[in-house]
């Protein structure tokens, strides 16, 4: 029972990181109807920015500064590479974001260099004892930060004029334009929010470890998450992220009892789940089912 509880708690910590990454994907998709493949690059850029800022201003100031900086980077990408493509087929814009991802990662990799870089988090690999259960402090911090950010996003979308404008544009862009909503501003804010969320997610993904050029691969797990939760559902991104994280950790814990599965089977577990969901419920658990009239 202790082993099961520890696996679930680790899964919630890992799933919180997936949830933040998935939220970025979903926010951009709801606003623009385009899947942004630039999120892995923004995550890597954000965490590298933290490694440079933390020694100078401290971890607690470095994370929000890096999130703001990454948000501005994402905003610049939207203005320079995505905005001119408005009206083009969605797959063309998606390919543009894939090119942006490669270009940004090449530049960021130059800042990683050969030195070992750390985000300077105050937790490291320290644990917290809850009776017989050992919980890593970084996982607790990730869950707490995700909860605060999700609550903040809910308040933003529910009570601010910009958030209401984004919800209106997500439902019907033409109707939103008719009521005076600046769809261009909605696009810009959605990309900035996604960039900031990616930076925070990358920081917790690198907590307790060093930062290297392969860190961006973690962001790919957000794809099964948004397929599970629904491509246009913010609650689905959170629930899907936590579910995928728990499933992955449980698989890693108990896979040794099933030797025929081979090693590192937990790495592919999210993608196996994605295939199953696509076959059974392709619009996700909370996604909107597309209805076509014939």
PDB file of C-alpha atoms in Angstrom:
ATOM      1  CA  UNK A   1       0.000   0.000   0.000  1.00  0.00           C
ATOM      2  CA  UNK A   2       2.861   2.368   0.774  1.00  0.00           C
ATOM      3  CA  UNK A   3       4.444   1.689  -2.601  1.00  0.00           C
ATOM      4  CA  UNK A   4       1.116   2.332  -4.357  1.00  0.00           C
ATOM      5  CA  UNK A   5       0.566   5.601  -2.494  1.00  0.00           C
ATOM      6  CA  UNK A   6       4.069   6.838  -3.276  1.00  0.00           C
ATOM      7  CA  UNK A   7       3.617   5.973  -6.958  1.00  0.00           C
ATOM      8  CA  UNK A   8       0.338   7.879  -7.138  1.00  0.00           C
ATOM      9  CA  UNK A   9       1.857  10.930  -5.427  1.00  0.00           C
ATOM     10  CA  UNK A  10       4.837  10.880  -7.805  1.00  0.00           C
ATOM     11  CA  UNK A  11       2.392  10.557 -10.678  1.00  0.00           C
ATOM     12  CA  UNK A  12       0.442  13.606  -9.529  1.00  0.00           C
ATOM     13  CA  UNK A  13       3.680  15.605  -9.410  1.00  0.00           C
ATOM     14  CA  UNK A  14       4.705  14.501 -12.890  1.00  0.00           C
ATOM     15  CA  UNK A  15       1.151  14.904 -14.160  1.00  0.00           C
ATOM     16  CA  UNK A  16       1.098  18.493 -12.931  1.00  0.00           C
ATOM     17  CA  UNK A  17       3.962  19.269 -15.307  1.00  0.00           C
ATOM     18  CA  UNK A  18       2.101  17.586 -18.170  1.00  0.00           C
ATOM     19  CA  UNK A  19      -1.030  19.538 -17.276  1.00  0.00           C
ATOM     20  CA  UNK A  20       0.771  22.903 -17.507  1.00  0.00           C
ATOM     21  CA  UNK A  21       2.206  21.979 -20.895  1.00  0.00           C
ATOM     22  CA  UNK A  22      -1.161  20.723 -22.143  1.00  0.00           C
ATOM     23  CA  UNK A  23      -2.862  23.928 -20.990  1.00  0.00           C
ATOM     24  CA  UNK A  24      -0.558  25.879 -23.292  1.00  0.00           C
ATOM     25  CA  UNK A  25      -1.476  23.700 -26.257  1.00  0.00           C
ATOM     26  CA  UNK A  26      -5.200  23.978 -25.495  1.00  0.00           C
ATOM     27  CA  UNK A  27      -5.204  27.752 -24.926  1.00  0.00           C
ATOM     28  CA  UNK A  28      -3.590  28.354 -28.318  1.00  0.00           C
ATOM     29  CA  UNK A  29      -5.868  25.852 -30.051  1.00  0.00           C
ATOM     30  CA  UNK A  30      -9.040  27.329 -28.558  1.00  0.00           C
ATOM     31  CA  UNK A  31      -8.016  30.816 -29.679  1.00  0.00           C
ATOM     32  CA  UNK A  32      -6.572  30.063 -33.126  1.00  0.00           C
ATOM     33  CA  UNK A  33      -7.690  26.507 -34.025  1.00  0.00           C
ATOM     34  CA  UNK A  34      -4.034  25.674 -34.628  1.00  0.00           C
ATOM     35  CA  UNK A  35      -1.903  23.148 -32.750  1.00  0.00           C
ATOM     36  CA  UNK A  36       1.348  24.881 -31.814  1.00  0.00           C
ATOM     37  CA  UNK A  37       4.357  22.588 -32.015  1.00  0.00           C
ATOM     38  CA  UNK A  38       6.546  25.387 -30.666  1.00  0.00           C
ATOM     39  CA  UNK A  39       5.686  24.598 -27.028  1.00  0.00           C
ATOM     40  CA  UNK A  40       8.721  22.303 -26.478  1.00  0.00           C
ATOM     41  CA  UNK A  41      11.034  25.117 -27.580  1.00  0.00           C
ATOM     42  CA  UNK A  42       9.336  27.609 -25.263  1.00  0.00           C
ATOM     43  CA  UNK A  43       9.678  25.155 -22.387  1.00  0.00           C
ATOM     44  CA  UNK A  44      13.403  24.753 -23.044  1.00  0.00           C
ATOM     45  CA  UNK A  45      13.900  28.509 -23.463  1.00  0.00           C
ATOM     46  CA  UNK A  46      12.104  29.193 -20.195  1.00  0.00           C
ATOM     47  CA  UNK A  47      14.071  26.715 -18.123  1.00  0.00           C
ATOM     48  CA  UNK A  48      17.399  27.892 -19.569  1.00  0.00           C
ATOM     49  CA  UNK A  49      16.422  31.457 -18.709  1.00  0.00           C
ATOM     50  CA  UNK A  50      15.815  30.331 -15.115  1.00  0.00           C
ATOM     51  CA  UNK A  51      19.313  28.798 -14.936  1.00  0.00           C
ATOM     52  CA  UNK A  52      20.824  32.158 -15.879  1.00  0.00           C
ATOM     53  CA  UNK A  53      18.571  34.305 -13.697  1.00  0.00           C
ATOM     54  CA  UNK A  54      18.498  32.187 -10.523  1.00  0.00           C
ATOM     55  CA  UNK A  55      22.149  32.803  -9.482  1.00  0.00           C
ATOM     56  CA  UNK A  56      21.609  36.547  -9.841  1.00  0.00           C
ATOM     57  CA  UNK A  57      18.121  37.168  -8.432  1.00  0.00           C
ATOM     58  CA  UNK A  58      17.215  33.902  -6.708  1.00  0.00           C
ATOM     59  CA  UNK A  59      14.874  31.097  -7.706  1.00  0.00           C
ATOM     60  CA  UNK A  60      11.630  32.756  -6.597  1.00  0.00           C
ATOM     61  CA  UNK A  61      12.261  35.845  -8.729  1.00  0.00           C
ATOM     62  CA  UNK A  62      13.839  33.929 -11.615  1.00  0.00           C
ATOM     63  CA  UNK A  63      10.776  31.775 -12.351  1.00  0.00           C
ATOM     64  CA  UNK A  64       8.258  34.613 -12.891  1.00  0.00           C
ATOM     65  CA  UNK A  65      10.850  36.653 -14.789  1.00  0.00           C
ATOM     66  CA  UNK A  66      11.576  33.686 -17.060  1.00  0.00           C
ATOM     67  CA  UNK A  67       7.843  33.066 -17.521  1.00  0.00           C
ATOM     68  CA  UNK A  68       7.317  36.694 -18.574  1.00  0.00           C
ATOM     69  CA  UNK A  69      10.331  36.564 -20.890  1.00  0.00           C
ATOM     70  CA  UNK A  70       9.175  33.331 -22.496  1.00  0.00           C
ATOM     71  CA  UNK A  71       5.694  34.774 -22.865  1.00  0.00           C
ATOM     72  CA  UNK A  72       7.175  37.747 -24.724  1.00  0.00           C
ATOM     73  CA  UNK A  73       9.179  35.352 -26.908  1.00  0.00           C
ATOM     74  CA  UNK A  74       6.006  33.452 -27.739  1.00  0.00           C
ATOM     75  CA  UNK A  75       4.238  36.743 -28.455  1.00  0.00           C
ATOM     76  CA  UNK A  76       7.026  37.731 -30.838  1.00  0.00           C
ATOM     77  CA  UNK A  77       6.756  34.392 -32.627  1.00  0.00           C
ATOM     78  CA  UNK A  78       3.009  34.860 -32.994  1.00  0.00           C
ATOM     79  CA  UNK A  79       3.425  38.324 -34.454  1.00  0.00           C
ATOM     80  CA  UNK A  80       6.326  37.496 -36.771  1.00  0.00           C
ATOM     81  CA  UNK A  81       5.583  33.953 -37.964  1.00  0.00           C
ATOM     82  CA  UNK A  82       1.952  33.088 -37.215  1.00  0.00           C
ATOM     83  CA  UNK A  83      -0.039  36.302 -37.650  1.00  0.00           C
ATOM     84  CA  UNK A  84       0.908  36.693 -41.351  1.00  0.00           C
ATOM     85  CA  UNK A  85      -0.441  33.169 -41.957  1.00  0.00           C
ATOM     86  CA  UNK A  86      -3.983  33.960 -40.767  1.00  0.00           C
ATOM     87  CA  UNK A  87      -6.468  32.575 -43.273  1.00  0.00           C
ATOM     88  CA  UNK A  88      -4.143  29.849 -44.488  1.00  0.00           C
ATOM     89  CA  UNK A  89      -4.977  26.164 -43.891  1.00  0.00           C
ATOM     90  CA  UNK A  90      -4.412  25.080 -40.294  1.00  0.00           C
ATOM     91  CA  UNK A  91      -1.859  22.425 -41.245  1.00  0.00           C
ATOM     92  CA  UNK A  92       0.302  25.078 -42.947  1.00  0.00           C
ATOM     93  CA  UNK A  93       0.394  27.149 -39.768  1.00  0.00           C
ATOM     94  CA  UNK A  94       1.147  24.005 -37.725  1.00  0.00           C
ATOM     95  CA  UNK A  95       4.152  23.294 -39.954  1.00  0.00           C
ATOM     96  CA  UNK A  96       5.308  26.889 -39.430  1.00  0.00           C
ATOM     97  CA  UNK A  97       5.208  26.362 -35.655  1.00  0.00           C
ATOM     98  CA  UNK A  98       7.220  23.154 -36.087  1.00  0.00           C
ATOM     99  CA  UNK A  99       9.902  25.146 -37.911  1.00  0.00           C
ATOM    100  CA  UNK A 100       9.836  27.759 -35.146  1.00  0.00           C
ATOM    101  CA  UNK A 101      10.335  25.000 -32.576  1.00  0.00           C
ATOM    102  CA  UNK A 102      13.465  23.728 -34.320  1.00  0.00           C
ATOM    103  CA  UNK A 103      14.891  27.220 -34.830  1.00  0.00           C
ATOM    104  CA  UNK A 104      14.335  28.327 -31.226  1.00  0.00           C
ATOM    105  CA  UNK A 105      15.794  25.111 -29.803  1.00  0.00           C
ATOM    106  CA  UNK A 106      18.936  25.497 -31.930  1.00  0.00           C
ATOM    107  CA  UNK A 107      19.480  28.976 -30.516  1.00  0.00           C
ATOM    108  CA  UNK A 108      18.688  27.934 -26.933  1.00  0.00           C
ATOM    109  CA  UNK A 109      21.038  24.935 -27.142  1.00  0.00           C
ATOM    110  CA  UNK A 110      23.903  27.356 -27.712  1.00  0.00           C
ATOM    111  CA  UNK A 111      23.149  28.914 -24.301  1.00  0.00           C
ATOM    112  CA  UNK A 112      23.177  25.525 -22.573  1.00  0.00           C
ATOM    113  CA  UNK A 113      26.740  24.852 -23.638  1.00  0.00           C
ATOM    114  CA  UNK A 114      28.917  22.199 -22.026  1.00  0.00           C
ATOM    115  CA  UNK A 115      28.543  23.350 -18.424  1.00  0.00           C
ATOM    116  CA  UNK A 116      26.101  21.614 -16.104  1.00  0.00           C
ATOM    117  CA  UNK A 117      23.184  23.962 -15.524  1.00  0.00           C
ATOM    118  CA  UNK A 118      20.623  23.817 -12.692  1.00  0.00           C
ATOM    119  CA  UNK A 119      17.466  25.800 -12.088  1.00  0.00           C
ATOM    120  CA  UNK A 120      18.514  26.472  -8.485  1.00  0.00           C
ATOM    121  CA  UNK A 121      15.306  25.132  -6.989  1.00  0.00           C
ATOM    122  CA  UNK A 122      15.189  24.962  -3.177  1.00  0.00           C
ATOM    123  CA  UNK A 123      13.935  21.355  -3.082  1.00  0.00           C
ATOM    124  CA  UNK A 124      16.424  19.234  -4.969  1.00  0.00           C
ATOM    125  CA  UNK A 125      15.804  15.585  -4.119  1.00  0.00           C
ATOM    126  CA  UNK A 126      14.703  16.206  -0.538  1.00  0.00           C
ATOM    127  CA  UNK A 127      11.687  14.270   0.667  1.00  0.00           C
ATOM    128  CA  UNK A 128       8.824  14.857   3.073  1.00  0.00           C
ATOM    129  CA  UNK A 129       7.681  12.047   5.375  1.00  0.00           C
ATOM    130  CA  UNK A 130       3.935  11.481   5.689  1.00  0.00           C
ATOM    131  CA  UNK A 131       3.937   8.551   8.050  1.00  0.00           C
ATOM    132  CA  UNK A 132       5.411   5.614   6.128  1.00  0.00           C
ATOM    133  CA  UNK A 133       5.023   7.479   2.822  1.00  0.00           C
ATOM    134  CA  UNK A 134       7.955   9.418   1.376  1.00  0.00           C
ATOM    135  CA  UNK A 135       7.033  12.304  -0.925  1.00  0.00           C
ATOM    136  CA  UNK A 136       9.587  14.324  -2.868  1.00  0.00           C
ATOM    137  CA  UNK A 137       9.219  18.020  -2.113  1.00  0.00           C
ATOM    138  CA  UNK A 138       9.570  18.956  -5.779  1.00  0.00           C
ATOM    139  CA  UNK A 139       6.453  16.929  -6.608  1.00  0.00           C
ATOM    140  CA  UNK A 140       4.495  18.670  -3.869  1.00  0.00           C
ATOM    141  CA  UNK A 141       5.732  22.028  -5.171  1.00  0.00           C
ATOM    142  CA  UNK A 142       4.691  21.122  -8.734  1.00  0.00           C
ATOM    143  CA  UNK A 143       1.173  20.138  -7.621  1.00  0.00           C
ATOM    144  CA  UNK A 144       0.830  23.315  -5.548  1.00  0.00           C
ATOM    145  CA  UNK A 145       2.074  25.585  -8.344  1.00  0.00           C
ATOM    146  CA  UNK A 146      -0.221  23.911 -10.875  1.00  0.00           C
ATOM    147  CA  UNK A 147      -3.194  24.330  -8.565  1.00  0.00           C
ATOM    148  CA  UNK A 148      -2.458  28.024  -8.098  1.00  0.00           C
ATOM    149  CA  UNK A 149      -1.953  28.622 -11.815  1.00  0.00           C
ATOM    150  CA  UNK A 150      -5.134  26.743 -12.754  1.00  0.00           C
ATOM    151  CA  UNK A 151      -7.098  28.768 -10.197  1.00  0.00           C
ATOM    152  CA  UNK A 152      -5.538  31.946 -11.573  1.00  0.00           C
ATOM    153  CA  UNK A 153      -6.467  31.004 -15.138  1.00  0.00           C
ATOM    154  CA  UNK A 154     -10.030  30.232 -14.073  1.00  0.00           C
ATOM    155  CA  UNK A 155     -10.326  33.656 -12.442  1.00  0.00           C
ATOM    156  CA  UNK A 156      -8.739  35.302 -15.492  1.00  0.00           C
ATOM    157  CA  UNK A 157     -11.131  33.702 -17.968  1.00  0.00           C
ATOM    158  CA  UNK A 158     -14.142  34.178 -15.708  1.00  0.00           C
ATOM    159  CA  UNK A 159     -13.763  37.682 -14.277  1.00  0.00           C
ATOM    160  CA  UNK A 160     -11.542  39.790 -16.584  1.00  0.00           C
ATOM    161  CA  UNK A 161     -12.560  41.513 -19.810  1.00  0.00           C
ATOM    162  CA  UNK A 162      -9.605  40.017 -21.675  1.00  0.00           C
ATOM    163  CA  UNK A 163     -10.494  36.537 -20.445  1.00  0.00           C
ATOM    164  CA  UNK A 164     -14.130  36.975 -21.456  1.00  0.00           C
ATOM    165  CA  UNK A 165     -12.987  38.217 -24.873  1.00  0.00           C
ATOM    166  CA  UNK A 166     -10.839  35.100 -25.273  1.00  0.00           C
ATOM    167  CA  UNK A 167     -13.773  32.862 -24.372  1.00  0.00           C
ATOM    168  CA  UNK A 168     -15.986  34.682 -26.869  1.00  0.00           C
ATOM    169  CA  UNK A 169     -13.405  34.394 -29.654  1.00  0.00           C
ATOM    170  CA  UNK A 170     -12.953  30.690 -28.891  1.00  0.00           C
ATOM    171  CA  UNK A 171     -16.685  30.115 -29.362  1.00  0.00           C
ATOM    172  CA  UNK A 172     -17.176  32.174 -32.534  1.00  0.00           C
ATOM    173  CA  UNK A 173     -14.531  34.500 -33.959  1.00  0.00           C
ATOM    174  CA  UNK A 174     -16.880  36.235 -36.401  1.00  0.00           C
ATOM    175  CA  UNK A 175     -19.463  36.953 -33.711  1.00  0.00           C
ATOM    176  CA  UNK A 176     -16.722  38.179 -31.395  1.00  0.00           C
ATOM    177  CA  UNK A 177     -15.462  40.558 -34.085  1.00  0.00           C
ATOM    178  CA  UNK A 178     -18.997  41.836 -34.605  1.00  0.00           C
ATOM    179  CA  UNK A 179     -19.160  42.725 -30.907  1.00  0.00           C
ATOM    180  CA  UNK A 180     -15.884  44.643 -30.976  1.00  0.00           C
ATOM    181  CA  UNK A 181     -13.519  41.960 -29.708  1.00  0.00           C
ATOM    182  CA  UNK A 182      -9.986  42.261 -31.080  1.00  0.00           C
ATOM    183  CA  UNK A 183      -9.272  38.722 -32.270  1.00  0.00           C
ATOM    184  CA  UNK A 184      -5.667  39.690 -32.972  1.00  0.00           C
ATOM    185  CA  UNK A 185      -5.203  40.653 -29.329  1.00  0.00           C
ATOM    186  CA  UNK A 186      -6.782  37.358 -28.288  1.00  0.00           C
ATOM    187  CA  UNK A 187      -4.267  35.470 -30.425  1.00  0.00           C
ATOM    188  CA  UNK A 188      -1.388  37.429 -28.869  1.00  0.00           C
ATOM    189  CA  UNK A 189      -2.524  36.864 -25.281  1.00  0.00           C
ATOM    190  CA  UNK A 190      -3.081  33.140 -25.884  1.00  0.00           C
ATOM    191  CA  UNK A 191       0.472  32.679 -27.169  1.00  0.00           C
ATOM    192  CA  UNK A 192       1.932  34.715 -24.317  1.00  0.00           C
ATOM    193  CA  UNK A 193       0.043  32.656 -21.723  1.00  0.00           C
ATOM    194  CA  UNK A 194       1.141  29.404 -23.362  1.00  0.00           C
ATOM    195  CA  UNK A 195       4.774  30.524 -23.356  1.00  0.00           C
ATOM    196  CA  UNK A 196       4.662  31.443 -19.675  1.00  0.00           C
ATOM    197  CA  UNK A 197       3.052  28.131 -18.709  1.00  0.00           C
ATOM    198  CA  UNK A 198       5.689  26.228 -20.694  1.00  0.00           C
ATOM    199  CA  UNK A 199       8.478  28.028 -18.798  1.00  0.00           C
ATOM    200  CA  UNK A 200       6.994  27.106 -15.406  1.00  0.00           C
ATOM    201  CA  UNK A 201       6.462  23.495 -16.505  1.00  0.00           C
ATOM    202  CA  UNK A 202      10.054  23.245 -17.699  1.00  0.00           C
ATOM    203  CA  UNK A 203      11.345  24.587 -14.401  1.00  0.00           C
ATOM    204  CA  UNK A 204       9.603  21.852 -12.408  1.00  0.00           C
ATOM    205  CA  UNK A 205      10.591  19.229 -14.974  1.00  0.00           C
ATOM    206  CA  UNK A 206      14.250  20.148 -14.419  1.00  0.00           C
ATOM    207  CA  UNK A 207      14.003  20.491 -10.629  1.00  0.00           C
ATOM    208  CA  UNK A 208      16.384  18.114  -8.883  1.00  0.00           C
ATOM    209  CA  UNK A 209      18.283  17.429 -12.118  1.00  0.00           C
ATOM    210  CA  UNK A 210      20.469  19.200 -14.641  1.00  0.00           C
ATOM    211  CA  UNK A 211      19.226  20.967 -17.757  1.00  0.00           C
ATOM    212  CA  UNK A 212      20.217  19.522 -21.108  1.00  0.00           C
ATOM    213  CA  UNK A 213      19.132  19.789 -24.725  1.00  0.00           C
ATOM    214  CA  UNK A 214      16.938  16.655 -24.464  1.00  0.00           C
ATOM    215  CA  UNK A 215      14.621  18.201 -21.859  1.00  0.00           C
ATOM    216  CA  UNK A 216      12.226  19.345 -24.568  1.00  0.00           C
ATOM    217  CA  UNK A 217      11.181  15.721 -25.156  1.00  0.00           C
ATOM    218  CA  UNK A 218       9.106  15.890 -21.982  1.00  0.00           C
ATOM    219  CA  UNK A 219       6.794  18.339 -23.733  1.00  0.00           C
ATOM    220  CA  UNK A 220       5.834  15.696 -26.292  1.00  0.00           C
ATOM    221  CA  UNK A 221       3.938  13.837 -23.551  1.00  0.00           C
ATOM    222  CA  UNK A 222       1.473  16.723 -23.601  1.00  0.00           C
ATOM    223  CA  UNK A 223       0.156  15.391 -26.929  1.00  0.00           C
ATOM    224  CA  UNK A 224      -1.344  12.218 -25.392  1.00  0.00           C
ATOM    225  CA  UNK A 225      -2.659  14.411 -22.576  1.00  0.00           C
ATOM    226  CA  UNK A 226      -4.630  16.722 -24.861  1.00  0.00           C
ATOM    227  CA  UNK A 227      -5.904  13.750 -26.863  1.00  0.00           C
ATOM    228  CA  UNK A 228      -7.156  12.161 -23.631  1.00  0.00           C
ATOM    229  CA  UNK A 229      -8.662  15.301 -22.122  1.00  0.00           C
ATOM    230  CA  UNK A 230      -9.864  16.908 -25.329  1.00  0.00           C
ATOM    231  CA  UNK A 231      -8.076  19.324 -27.616  1.00  0.00           C
ATOM    232  CA  UNK A 232     -10.393  22.223 -26.762  1.00  0.00           C
ATOM    233  CA  UNK A 233     -10.950  21.572 -23.052  1.00  0.00           C
ATOM    234  CA  UNK A 234      -8.974  23.340 -20.321  1.00  0.00           C
ATOM    235  CA  UNK A 235     -10.367  21.074 -17.549  1.00  0.00           C
ATOM    236  CA  UNK A 236      -9.546  18.120 -19.786  1.00  0.00           C
ATOM    237  CA  UNK A 237      -5.914  19.260 -19.995  1.00  0.00           C
ATOM    238  CA  UNK A 238      -5.634  19.253 -16.199  1.00  0.00           C
ATOM    239  CA  UNK A 239      -7.437  15.944 -15.665  1.00  0.00           C
ATOM    240  CA  UNK A 240      -5.631  14.340 -18.588  1.00  0.00           C
ATOM    241  CA  UNK A 241      -2.237  15.497 -17.358  1.00  0.00           C
ATOM    242  CA  UNK A 242      -2.769  14.100 -13.873  1.00  0.00           C
ATOM    243  CA  UNK A 243      -4.180  10.837 -15.242  1.00  0.00           C
ATOM    244  CA  UNK A 244      -1.277  10.300 -17.640  1.00  0.00           C
ATOM    245  CA  UNK A 245       1.255  11.115 -14.926  1.00  0.00           C
ATOM    246  CA  UNK A 246      -0.263   8.625 -12.474  1.00  0.00           C
ATOM    247  CA  UNK A 247      -0.562   5.921 -15.136  1.00  0.00           C
ATOM    248  CA  UNK A 248       3.047   6.405 -16.180  1.00  0.00           C
ATOM    249  CA  UNK A 249       4.358   6.190 -12.612  1.00  0.00           C
ATOM    250  CA  UNK A 250       2.260   3.119 -11.803  1.00  0.00           C
ATOM    251  CA  UNK A 251       3.585   1.435 -14.934  1.00  0.00           C
ATOM    252  CA  UNK A 252       7.169   2.287 -13.967  1.00  0.00           C
ATOM    253  CA  UNK A 253       6.596   0.905 -10.452  1.00  0.00           C
ATOM    254  CA  UNK A 254       4.994  -2.399 -11.367  1.00  0.00           C
ATOM    255  CA  UNK A 255       6.519  -3.132 -14.787  1.00  0.00           C
ATOM    256  CA  UNK A 256       9.322  -5.086 -13.114  1.00  0.00           C
ATOM    257  CA  UNK A 257       6.735  -7.686 -12.123  1.00  0.00           C
ATOM    258  CA  UNK A 258       6.012  -8.228 -15.812  1.00  0.00           C
ATOM    259  CA  UNK A 259       9.427  -8.880 -17.316  1.00  0.00           C
ATOM    260  CA  UNK A 260       7.949  -9.711 -20.723  1.00  0.00           C
ATOM    261  CA  UNK A 261       7.053  -6.032 -21.180  1.00  0.00           C
ATOM    262  CA  UNK A 262      10.736  -5.099 -21.380  1.00  0.00           C
ATOM    263  CA  UNK A 263      12.491  -2.095 -19.875  1.00  0.00           C
ATOM    264  CA  UNK A 264      11.277   1.513 -19.848  1.00  0.00           C
ATOM    265  CA  UNK A 265       7.783   0.531 -20.937  1.00  0.00           C
ATOM    266  CA  UNK A 266       6.454   3.476 -18.928  1.00  0.00           C
ATOM    267  CA  UNK A 267       7.930   5.823 -21.551  1.00  0.00           C
ATOM    268  CA  UNK A 268       5.521   4.582 -24.212  1.00  0.00           C
ATOM    269  CA  UNK A 269       2.511   4.184 -21.910  1.00  0.00           C
ATOM    270  CA  UNK A 270       1.085   7.676 -22.662  1.00  0.00           C
ATOM    271  CA  UNK A 271       1.258   7.011 -26.401  1.00  0.00           C
ATOM    272  CA  UNK A 272      -0.422   3.631 -26.089  1.00  0.00           C
ATOM    273  CA  UNK A 273      -3.176   5.371 -24.140  1.00  0.00           C
ATOM    274  CA  UNK A 274      -3.385   8.001 -26.875  1.00  0.00           C
ATOM    275  CA  UNK A 275      -3.939   5.344 -29.544  1.00  0.00           C
ATOM    276  CA  UNK A 276      -6.671   3.702 -27.489  1.00  0.00           C
ATOM    277  CA  UNK A 277      -8.447   7.022 -26.918  1.00  0.00           C
ATOM    278  CA  UNK A 278      -8.231   7.911 -30.616  1.00  0.00           C
ATOM    279  CA  UNK A 279      -9.894   4.605 -31.495  1.00  0.00           C
ATOM    280  CA  UNK A 280     -12.639   4.814 -28.879  1.00  0.00           C
ATOM    281  CA  UNK A 281     -13.285   8.527 -28.300  1.00  0.00           C
ATOM    282  CA  UNK A 282     -11.217  10.625 -30.735  1.00  0.00           C
ATOM    283  CA  UNK A 283     -12.514  13.964 -29.400  1.00  0.00           C
ATOM    284  CA  UNK A 284     -11.322  13.137 -25.853  1.00  0.00           C
ATOM    285  CA  UNK A 285     -13.055  12.735 -22.528  1.00  0.00           C
ATOM    286  CA  UNK A 286     -14.025  16.424 -22.251  1.00  0.00           C
ATOM    287  CA  UNK A 287     -13.594  17.578 -25.844  1.00  0.00           C
ATOM    288  CA  UNK A 288     -16.349  18.903 -28.097  1.00  0.00           C
ATOM    289  CA  UNK A 289     -17.652  16.364 -30.535  1.00  0.00           C
ATOM    290  CA  UNK A 290     -17.648  17.728 -34.066  1.00  0.00           C
ATOM    291  CA  UNK A 291     -21.042  17.523 -35.753  1.00  0.00           C
ATOM    292  CA  UNK A 292     -21.204  17.669 -39.539  1.00  0.00           C
ATOM    293  CA  UNK A 293     -24.402  18.171 -41.481  1.00  0.00           C
ATOM    294  CA  UNK A 294     -24.758  16.228 -44.711  1.00  0.00           C
TER     295      UNK A 294
END
